[in-house]
Coordinates of C-alpha atoms and ligand atoms in Angstrom, one line a residue:
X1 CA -60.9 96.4 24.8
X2 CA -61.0 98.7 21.9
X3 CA -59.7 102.1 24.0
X4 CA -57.0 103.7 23.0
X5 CA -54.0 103.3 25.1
X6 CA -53.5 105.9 27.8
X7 CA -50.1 107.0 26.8
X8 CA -51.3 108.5 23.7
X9 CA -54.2 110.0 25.3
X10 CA -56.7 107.1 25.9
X11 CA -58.5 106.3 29.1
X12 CA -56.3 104.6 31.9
X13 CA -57.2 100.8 32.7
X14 CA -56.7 101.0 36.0
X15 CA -59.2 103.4 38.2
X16 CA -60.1 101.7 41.7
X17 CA -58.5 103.2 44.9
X18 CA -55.8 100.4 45.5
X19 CA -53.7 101.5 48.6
X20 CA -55.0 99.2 50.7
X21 CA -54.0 96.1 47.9
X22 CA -50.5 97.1 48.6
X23 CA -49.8 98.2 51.5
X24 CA -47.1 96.9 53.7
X25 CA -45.3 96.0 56.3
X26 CA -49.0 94.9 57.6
X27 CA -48.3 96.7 60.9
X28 CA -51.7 96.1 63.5
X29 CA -51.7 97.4 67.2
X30 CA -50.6 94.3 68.0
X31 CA -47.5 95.2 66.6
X32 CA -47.5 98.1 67.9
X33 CA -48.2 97.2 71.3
X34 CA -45.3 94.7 71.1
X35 CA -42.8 97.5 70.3
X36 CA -44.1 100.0 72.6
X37 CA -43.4 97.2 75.3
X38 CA -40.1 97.0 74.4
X39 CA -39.3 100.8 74.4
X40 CA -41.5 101.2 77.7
X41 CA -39.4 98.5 79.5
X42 CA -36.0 100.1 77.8
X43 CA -34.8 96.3 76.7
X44 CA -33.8 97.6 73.2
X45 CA -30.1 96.2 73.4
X46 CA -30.9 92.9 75.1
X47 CA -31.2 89.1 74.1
X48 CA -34.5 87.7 75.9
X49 CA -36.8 88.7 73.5
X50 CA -34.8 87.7 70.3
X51 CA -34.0 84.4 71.5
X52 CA -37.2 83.8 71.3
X53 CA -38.2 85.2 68.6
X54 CA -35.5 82.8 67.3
X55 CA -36.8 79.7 68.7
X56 CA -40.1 80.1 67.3
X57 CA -38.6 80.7 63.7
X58 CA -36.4 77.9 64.0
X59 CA -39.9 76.0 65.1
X60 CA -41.1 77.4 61.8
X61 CA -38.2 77.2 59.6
X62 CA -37.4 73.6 60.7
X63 CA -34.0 74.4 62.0
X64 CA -32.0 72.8 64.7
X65 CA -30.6 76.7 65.6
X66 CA -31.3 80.2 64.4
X67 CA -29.8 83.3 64.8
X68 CA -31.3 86.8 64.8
X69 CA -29.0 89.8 63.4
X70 CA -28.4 93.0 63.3
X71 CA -29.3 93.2 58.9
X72 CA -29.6 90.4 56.5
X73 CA -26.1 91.8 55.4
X74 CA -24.4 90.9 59.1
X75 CA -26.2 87.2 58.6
X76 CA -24.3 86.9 55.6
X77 CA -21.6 87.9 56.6
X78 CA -21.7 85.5 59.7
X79 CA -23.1 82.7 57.7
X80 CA -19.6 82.6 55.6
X81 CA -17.7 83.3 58.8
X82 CA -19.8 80.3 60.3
X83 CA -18.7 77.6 57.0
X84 CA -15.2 78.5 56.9
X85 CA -14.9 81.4 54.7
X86 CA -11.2 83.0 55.2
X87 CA -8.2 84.2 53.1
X88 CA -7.8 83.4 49.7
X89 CA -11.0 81.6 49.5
X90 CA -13.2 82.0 46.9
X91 CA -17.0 82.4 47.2
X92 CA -19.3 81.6 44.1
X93 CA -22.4 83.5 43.6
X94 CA -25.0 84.7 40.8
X95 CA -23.6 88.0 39.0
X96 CA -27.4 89.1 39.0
X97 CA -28.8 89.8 43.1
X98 CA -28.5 92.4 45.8
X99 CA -25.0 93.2 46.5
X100 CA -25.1 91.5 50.0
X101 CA -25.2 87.9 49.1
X102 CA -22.2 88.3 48.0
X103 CA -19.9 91.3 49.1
X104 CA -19.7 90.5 52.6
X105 CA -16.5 87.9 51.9
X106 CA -14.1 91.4 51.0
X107 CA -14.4 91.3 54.2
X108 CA -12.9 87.9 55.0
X109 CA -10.1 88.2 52.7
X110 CA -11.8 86.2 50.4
X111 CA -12.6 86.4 46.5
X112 CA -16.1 86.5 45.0
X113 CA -16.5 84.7 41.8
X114 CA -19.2 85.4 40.0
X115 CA -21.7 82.9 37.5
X116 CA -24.1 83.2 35.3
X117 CA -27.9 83.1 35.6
X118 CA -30.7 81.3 33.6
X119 CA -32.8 83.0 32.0
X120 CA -36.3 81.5 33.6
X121 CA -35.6 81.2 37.1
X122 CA -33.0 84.4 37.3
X123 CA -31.1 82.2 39.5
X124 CA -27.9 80.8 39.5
X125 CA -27.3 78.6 36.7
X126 CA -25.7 75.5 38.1
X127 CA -23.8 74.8 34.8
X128 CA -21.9 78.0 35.2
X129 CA -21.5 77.4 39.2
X130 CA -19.8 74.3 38.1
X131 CA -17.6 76.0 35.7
X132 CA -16.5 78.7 37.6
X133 CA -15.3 75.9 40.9
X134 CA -11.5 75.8 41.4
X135 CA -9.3 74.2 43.9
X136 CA -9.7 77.2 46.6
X137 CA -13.8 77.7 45.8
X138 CA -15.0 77.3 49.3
X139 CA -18.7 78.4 49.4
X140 CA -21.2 78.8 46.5
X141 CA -24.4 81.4 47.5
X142 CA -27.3 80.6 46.1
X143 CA -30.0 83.8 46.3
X144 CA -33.4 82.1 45.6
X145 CA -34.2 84.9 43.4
X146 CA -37.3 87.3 43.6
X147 CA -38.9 84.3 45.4
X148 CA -38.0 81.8 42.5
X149 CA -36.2 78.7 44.5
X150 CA -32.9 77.7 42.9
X151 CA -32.2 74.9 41.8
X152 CA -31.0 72.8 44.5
X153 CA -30.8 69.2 43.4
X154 CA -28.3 70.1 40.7
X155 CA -26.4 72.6 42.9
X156 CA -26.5 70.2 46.2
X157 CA -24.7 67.4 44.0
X158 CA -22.5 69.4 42.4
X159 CA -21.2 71.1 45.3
X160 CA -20.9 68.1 47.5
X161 CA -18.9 66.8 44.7
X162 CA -16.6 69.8 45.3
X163 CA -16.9 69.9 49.0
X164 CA -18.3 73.4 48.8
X165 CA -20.4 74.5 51.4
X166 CA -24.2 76.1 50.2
X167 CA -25.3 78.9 51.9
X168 CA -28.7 80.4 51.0
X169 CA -29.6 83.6 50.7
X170 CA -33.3 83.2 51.5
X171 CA -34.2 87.4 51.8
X172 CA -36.3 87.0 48.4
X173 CA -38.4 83.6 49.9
X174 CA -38.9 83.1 53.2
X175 CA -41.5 80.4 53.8
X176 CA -40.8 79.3 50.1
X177 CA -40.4 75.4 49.0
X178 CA -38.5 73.9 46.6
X179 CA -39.8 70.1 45.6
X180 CA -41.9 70.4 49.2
X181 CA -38.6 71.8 51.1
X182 CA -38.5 74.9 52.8
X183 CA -35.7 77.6 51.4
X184 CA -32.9 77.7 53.6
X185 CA -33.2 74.5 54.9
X186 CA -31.7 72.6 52.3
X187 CA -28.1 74.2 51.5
X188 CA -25.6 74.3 55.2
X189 CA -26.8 77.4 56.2
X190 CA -29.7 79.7 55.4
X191 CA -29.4 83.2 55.5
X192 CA -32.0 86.1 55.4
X193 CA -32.6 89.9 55.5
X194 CA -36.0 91.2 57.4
X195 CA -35.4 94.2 56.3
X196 CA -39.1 96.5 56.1
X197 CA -39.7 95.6 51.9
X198 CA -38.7 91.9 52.1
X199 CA -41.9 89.3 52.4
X200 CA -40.9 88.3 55.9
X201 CA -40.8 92.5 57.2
X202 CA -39.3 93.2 61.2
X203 CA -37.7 96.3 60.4
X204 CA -34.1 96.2 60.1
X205 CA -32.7 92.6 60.9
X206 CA -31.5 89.5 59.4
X207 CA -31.6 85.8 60.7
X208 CA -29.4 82.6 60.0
X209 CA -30.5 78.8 60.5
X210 CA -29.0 75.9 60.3
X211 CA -28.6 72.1 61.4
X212 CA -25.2 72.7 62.1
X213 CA -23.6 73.6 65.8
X214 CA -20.2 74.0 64.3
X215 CA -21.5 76.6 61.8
X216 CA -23.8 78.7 64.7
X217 CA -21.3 78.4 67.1
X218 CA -18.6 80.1 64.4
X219 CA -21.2 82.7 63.7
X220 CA -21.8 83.7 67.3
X221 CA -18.0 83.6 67.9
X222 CA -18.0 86.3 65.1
X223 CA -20.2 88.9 65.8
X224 CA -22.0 88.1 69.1
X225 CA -19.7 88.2 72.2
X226 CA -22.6 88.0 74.7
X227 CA -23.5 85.3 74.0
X228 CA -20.2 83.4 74.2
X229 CA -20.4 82.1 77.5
X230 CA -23.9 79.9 77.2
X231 CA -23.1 78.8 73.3
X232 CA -19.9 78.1 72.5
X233 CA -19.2 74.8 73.8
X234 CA -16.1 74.1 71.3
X235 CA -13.2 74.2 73.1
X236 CA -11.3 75.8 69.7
X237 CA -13.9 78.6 70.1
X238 CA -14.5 79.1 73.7
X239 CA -10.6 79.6 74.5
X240 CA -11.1 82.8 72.9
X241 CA -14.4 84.0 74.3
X242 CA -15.7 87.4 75.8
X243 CA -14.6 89.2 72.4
X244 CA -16.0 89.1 68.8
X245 CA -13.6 86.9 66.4
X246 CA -14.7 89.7 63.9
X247 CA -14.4 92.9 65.7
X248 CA -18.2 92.9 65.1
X249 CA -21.7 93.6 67.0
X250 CA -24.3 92.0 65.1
X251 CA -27.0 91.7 67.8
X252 CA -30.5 92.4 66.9
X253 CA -32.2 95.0 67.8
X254 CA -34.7 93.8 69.9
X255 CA -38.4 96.3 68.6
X256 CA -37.0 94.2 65.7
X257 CA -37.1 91.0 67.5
X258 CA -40.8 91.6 69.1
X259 CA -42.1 93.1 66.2
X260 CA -40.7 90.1 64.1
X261 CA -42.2 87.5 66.9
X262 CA -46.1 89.3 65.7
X263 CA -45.5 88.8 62.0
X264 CA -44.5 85.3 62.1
X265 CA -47.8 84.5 63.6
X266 CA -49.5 85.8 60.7
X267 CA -46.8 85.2 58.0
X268 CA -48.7 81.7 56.5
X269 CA -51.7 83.1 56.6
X270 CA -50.4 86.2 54.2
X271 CA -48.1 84.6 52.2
X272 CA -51.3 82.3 51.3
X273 CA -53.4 85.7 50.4
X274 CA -50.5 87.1 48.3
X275 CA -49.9 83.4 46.5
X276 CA -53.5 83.8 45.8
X277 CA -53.8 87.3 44.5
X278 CA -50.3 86.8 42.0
X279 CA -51.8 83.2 41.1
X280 CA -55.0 84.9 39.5
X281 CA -53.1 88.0 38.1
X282 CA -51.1 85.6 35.8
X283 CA -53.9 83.4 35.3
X284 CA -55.5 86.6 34.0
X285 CA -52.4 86.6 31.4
X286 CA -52.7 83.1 30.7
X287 CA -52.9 83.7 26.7
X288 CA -50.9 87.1 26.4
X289 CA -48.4 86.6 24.2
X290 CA -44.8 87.9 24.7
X291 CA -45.1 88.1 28.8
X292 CA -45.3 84.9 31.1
X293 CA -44.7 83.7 34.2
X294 CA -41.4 83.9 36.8
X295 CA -42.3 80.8 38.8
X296 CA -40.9 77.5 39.2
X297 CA -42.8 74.3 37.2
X298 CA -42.6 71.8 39.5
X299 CA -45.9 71.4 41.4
X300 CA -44.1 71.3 45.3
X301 CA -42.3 74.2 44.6
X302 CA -43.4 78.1 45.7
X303 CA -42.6 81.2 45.5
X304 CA -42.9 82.3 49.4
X305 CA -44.5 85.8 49.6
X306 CA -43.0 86.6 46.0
X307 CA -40.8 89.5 46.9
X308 CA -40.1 92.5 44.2
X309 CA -42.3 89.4 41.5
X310 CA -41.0 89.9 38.0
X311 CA -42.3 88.8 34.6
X312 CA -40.5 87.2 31.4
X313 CA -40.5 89.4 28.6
X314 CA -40.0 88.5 24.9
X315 CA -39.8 91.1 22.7
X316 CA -39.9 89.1 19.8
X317 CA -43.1 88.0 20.3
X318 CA -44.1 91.0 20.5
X319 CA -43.3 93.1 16.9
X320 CA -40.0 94.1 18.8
X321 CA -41.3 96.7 21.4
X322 CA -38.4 97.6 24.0
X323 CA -39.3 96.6 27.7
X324 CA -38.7 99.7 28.7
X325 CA -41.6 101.4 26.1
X326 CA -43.8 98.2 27.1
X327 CA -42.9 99.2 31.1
X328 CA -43.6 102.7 30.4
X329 CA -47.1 102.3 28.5
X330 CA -48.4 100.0 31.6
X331 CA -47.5 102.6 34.1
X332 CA -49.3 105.3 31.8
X333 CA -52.2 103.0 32.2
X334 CA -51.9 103.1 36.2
X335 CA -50.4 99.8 37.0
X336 CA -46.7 99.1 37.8
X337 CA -44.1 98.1 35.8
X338 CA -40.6 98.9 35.9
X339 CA -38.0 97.4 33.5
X340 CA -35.5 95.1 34.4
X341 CA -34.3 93.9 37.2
X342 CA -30.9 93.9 39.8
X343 CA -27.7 95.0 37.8
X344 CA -25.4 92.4 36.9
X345 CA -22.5 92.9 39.1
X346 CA -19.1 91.3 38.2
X347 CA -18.9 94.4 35.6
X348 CA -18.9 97.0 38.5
X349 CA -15.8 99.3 39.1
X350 CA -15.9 98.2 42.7
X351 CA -15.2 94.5 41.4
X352 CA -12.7 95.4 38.9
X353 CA -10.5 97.8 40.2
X354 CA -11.0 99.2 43.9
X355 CA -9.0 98.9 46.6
X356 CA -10.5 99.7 49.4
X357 CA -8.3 98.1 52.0
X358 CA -4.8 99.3 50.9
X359 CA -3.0 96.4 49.6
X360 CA -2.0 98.0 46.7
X361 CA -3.9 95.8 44.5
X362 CA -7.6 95.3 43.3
X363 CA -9.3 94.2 46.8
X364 CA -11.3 91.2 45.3
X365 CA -8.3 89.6 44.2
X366 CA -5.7 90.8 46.9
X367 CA -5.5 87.7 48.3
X368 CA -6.8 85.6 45.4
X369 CA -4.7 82.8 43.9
X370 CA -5.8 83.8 40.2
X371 CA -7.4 86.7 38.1
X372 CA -10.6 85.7 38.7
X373 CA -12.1 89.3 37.4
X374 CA -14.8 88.8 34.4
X375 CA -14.8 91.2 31.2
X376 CA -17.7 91.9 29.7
X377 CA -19.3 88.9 27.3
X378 CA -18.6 86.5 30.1
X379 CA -21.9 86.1 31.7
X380 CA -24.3 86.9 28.9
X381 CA -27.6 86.1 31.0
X382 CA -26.8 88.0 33.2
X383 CA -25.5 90.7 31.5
X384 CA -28.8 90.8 29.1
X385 CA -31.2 90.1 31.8
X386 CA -32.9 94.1 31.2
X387 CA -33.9 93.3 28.2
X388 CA -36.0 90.1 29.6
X389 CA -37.8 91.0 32.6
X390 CA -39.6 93.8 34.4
X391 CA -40.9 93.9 38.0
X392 CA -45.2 93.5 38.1
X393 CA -47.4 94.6 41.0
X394 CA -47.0 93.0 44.0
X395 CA -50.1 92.4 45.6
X396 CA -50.3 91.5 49.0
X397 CA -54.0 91.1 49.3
X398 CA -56.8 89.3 47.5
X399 CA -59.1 91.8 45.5
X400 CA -60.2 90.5 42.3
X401 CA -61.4 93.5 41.0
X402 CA -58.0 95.2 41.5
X403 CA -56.2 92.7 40.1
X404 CA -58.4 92.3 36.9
X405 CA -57.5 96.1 36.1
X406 CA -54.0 95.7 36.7
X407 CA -54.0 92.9 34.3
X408 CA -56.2 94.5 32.0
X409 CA -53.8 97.0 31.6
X410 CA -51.0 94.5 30.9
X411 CA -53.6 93.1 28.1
X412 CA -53.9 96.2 26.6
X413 CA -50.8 97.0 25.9
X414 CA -49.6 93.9 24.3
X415 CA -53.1 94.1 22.6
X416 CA -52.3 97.9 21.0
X417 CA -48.5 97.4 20.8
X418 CA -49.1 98.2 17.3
X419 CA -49.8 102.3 18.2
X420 CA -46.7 102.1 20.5
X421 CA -44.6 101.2 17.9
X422 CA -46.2 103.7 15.0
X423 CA -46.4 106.7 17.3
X424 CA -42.3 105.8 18.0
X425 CA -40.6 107.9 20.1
X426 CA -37.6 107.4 22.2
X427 CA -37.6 104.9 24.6
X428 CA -37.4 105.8 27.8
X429 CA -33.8 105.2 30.1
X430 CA -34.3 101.9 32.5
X431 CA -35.0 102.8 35.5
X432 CA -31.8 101.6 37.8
X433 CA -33.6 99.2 40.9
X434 CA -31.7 97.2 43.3
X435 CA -33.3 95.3 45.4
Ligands
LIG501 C1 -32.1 92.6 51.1 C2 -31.1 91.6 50.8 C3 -29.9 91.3 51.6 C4 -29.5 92.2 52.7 O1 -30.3 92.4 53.7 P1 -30.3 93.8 54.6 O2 -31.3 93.4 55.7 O3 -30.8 94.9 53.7 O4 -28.9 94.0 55.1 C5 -29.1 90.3 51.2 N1 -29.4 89.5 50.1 C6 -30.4 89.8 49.3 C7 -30.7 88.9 48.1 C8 -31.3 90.8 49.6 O5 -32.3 91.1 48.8

């Protein structure tokens, strides 16, 4: 590859028509035909439909109950509600993830708490989970992130320790394993969004599974009222049926649920074709120097349908060229690449000083024990993550011509680094994603 690079004027790497590669929700008339059913027999608002939708993801998911929700957010939030969450209890989750694995406990009167991240898997670091328990830590969240599955052995033990209930946030890696164990199956309670751009796409919606009745009984008490009468057969929660514990409607909506009921029948089958298609773009990259590889080592582990898939950067290994020139050169040569990843979040205004609920105080700690509010330098991982990773094509189908461009243009960049870093120039600002 002696051309020059296309940012100073050379020929782009990638030239093939790819719309098709990437694509998605994969949305066929049989989709389609299950939606317009719905609308045409105006059963939007009701429950047949989902609950089956749910017992065939349960079937799937290998859980004893599921529940479908309005938004992966509501399924959080019901998920917490559902292991006990409340007042003054503090809820441990990565600094580094989408807002709504952990935000939803405000809402609870509880306190987030946030830990650190590792630097290969961009999860949790179960070090740091362990450090940041104390005696009111009720729930840790663990987000398996970008499709990378936690770490669950060391987190499972260390929380059972504690007596701390694990809830993951599967909306990065559904249908993923970790050691040969699908995500959400192994923590108390999964959680998930199905939102349109995650792997496992319905449209808006969220579902929750789990093994246990208490914790599906808590989170229909919460946010599900019609269902009360047929599923709450604790005495401690059917004394109070008929209306939401939480003043909230989470049903789903139900084009959701039918639409949702299609794409599980073909979810294996694409999952495999997008494993396929990311396995060969890295194995294109095999010997690049300076870029490698977000995915677990262990041979039983997956990455599901590799949601919003990221690489490792090293800018040392590579003459000390910025992501964000590196990201910007690879899009010049038509590919993606966007620096960075989610924003680390303990350092956010909102979690440092807002109150948003009047108690003349800082909300996340109105009804803390402790100060549990992070300066900056406390979670260094997470709060140098930009620096070390940038989002990659996500390819959802198998074209091995497409792919090969894409990672040719990867190649040639670290390959003629050396004009990015004479020709100098600014680098660009990182461009802000949050997903
Ligand atoms: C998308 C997402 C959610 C929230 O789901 P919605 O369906 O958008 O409400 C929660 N957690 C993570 C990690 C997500 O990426």
């Amino acid at each position: 590859m002696s051309d020059e690079l296309a940012i100073i004027g050379g020929p782009k790497a990638v030239t093939l028509e790819d719309d098709y590669v990437f694509s998605w929700p994969i949305i066929t008339e049989e989709d389609e035909k299950a939606a317009l059913e719905v609308l045409r027999a105006g059963t939007m608002s009701d429950t047949g439909i989902t609950k089956l939708f749910e017992e065939e993801f349960a079937d799937w998911q290998g859980s004893a109950y599921t529940l479908g929700f309005s938004s992966g957010t509501a399924s959080l939030l019901g998920a917490m509600y559902g292991v006990g969450v409340g007042v003054g209890d503090e809820v441990i989750a990565p600094s580094v993830t989408y807002w709504a694995a952990v935000l939803p406990c405000l809402s609870l009167g509880a306190t987030p708490v946030f830990a650190d991240i590792q630097p290969d898997s961009l999860c949790i670091d179960p070090e740091s989970f362990e450090e940041h328990i104390s005696e009111h830590t009720k729930a840790v969240v663990v987000v398996h992130n970008y499709g990378h599955p936690a770490d669950m052995d060391e987190i499972a033990e260390i929380a059972h320790a504690h007596d701390i209930a694990v809830i993951e946030d599967v909306s990065h890696a559904h249908g993923g394993l970790y050691k040969g164990r699908k995500l959400g199956t192994i923590g108390d309670v999964g959680a998930m969004s199905l939102m349109s751009r995650k792997s496992f796409p319905v449209g808006e919606g969220g579902i929750l599974a789990t093994d246990d009745r208490e914790i599906y009984e808590r989170a229909v008490a919460f946010g599900h009222y019609t269902r009360h009468g047929e599923d709450l057969e604790r005495d401690e929660l059917a004394q109070f049926g008929g209306l939401p514990f939480g003043g909230q409607k989470h049903r789903m909506h139900q084009i959701s649920a039918a639409v949702g009921r299609v794409q599980l029948k073909h979810y294996d089958d694409r999952m495999a074709e997008i494993q396929e298609a990311m396995g060969y773009f890295w194995e294109l990259l095999d010997d690049v120097s300076g870029i490698s590889i977000h995915h677990p080592e262990h041979e039983d582990s997956t990455m599901g349908g590799w949601y919003s898939p990221k690489g490792l950067y090293d800018a040392e290994k590579l003459d000390g060229l910025s992501v964000e020139r590196f990201a910007e050169a690879v899009t010049a040569e038509g590919s993606t690449c966007l620096p960075g990843c989610n924003y680390a979040l303990h350092t956010h205004p909102l979690l440092q000083n807002a109150d948003v609920y009047g108690h003349g105080k800082p909300t996340r700690i109105a009804n803390a024990h402790r100060d549990v509010r992070e300066s900056e330098g406390d979670l260094p991982v997470a709060e140098g993550i930009q620096e070390h990773c940038f989002t990659i094509p996500w390819f959802k189908r198998y074209e091995p011509e497409v792919i090969e461009q894409h990672a040719d243009a990867y190649r040639k960049v670290v390959e003629h680094r050396h004009e990015l870093l004479d020709t100098g120039g600014e680098p660009a600002a990182a461009t802000r994603v949050n997903d």
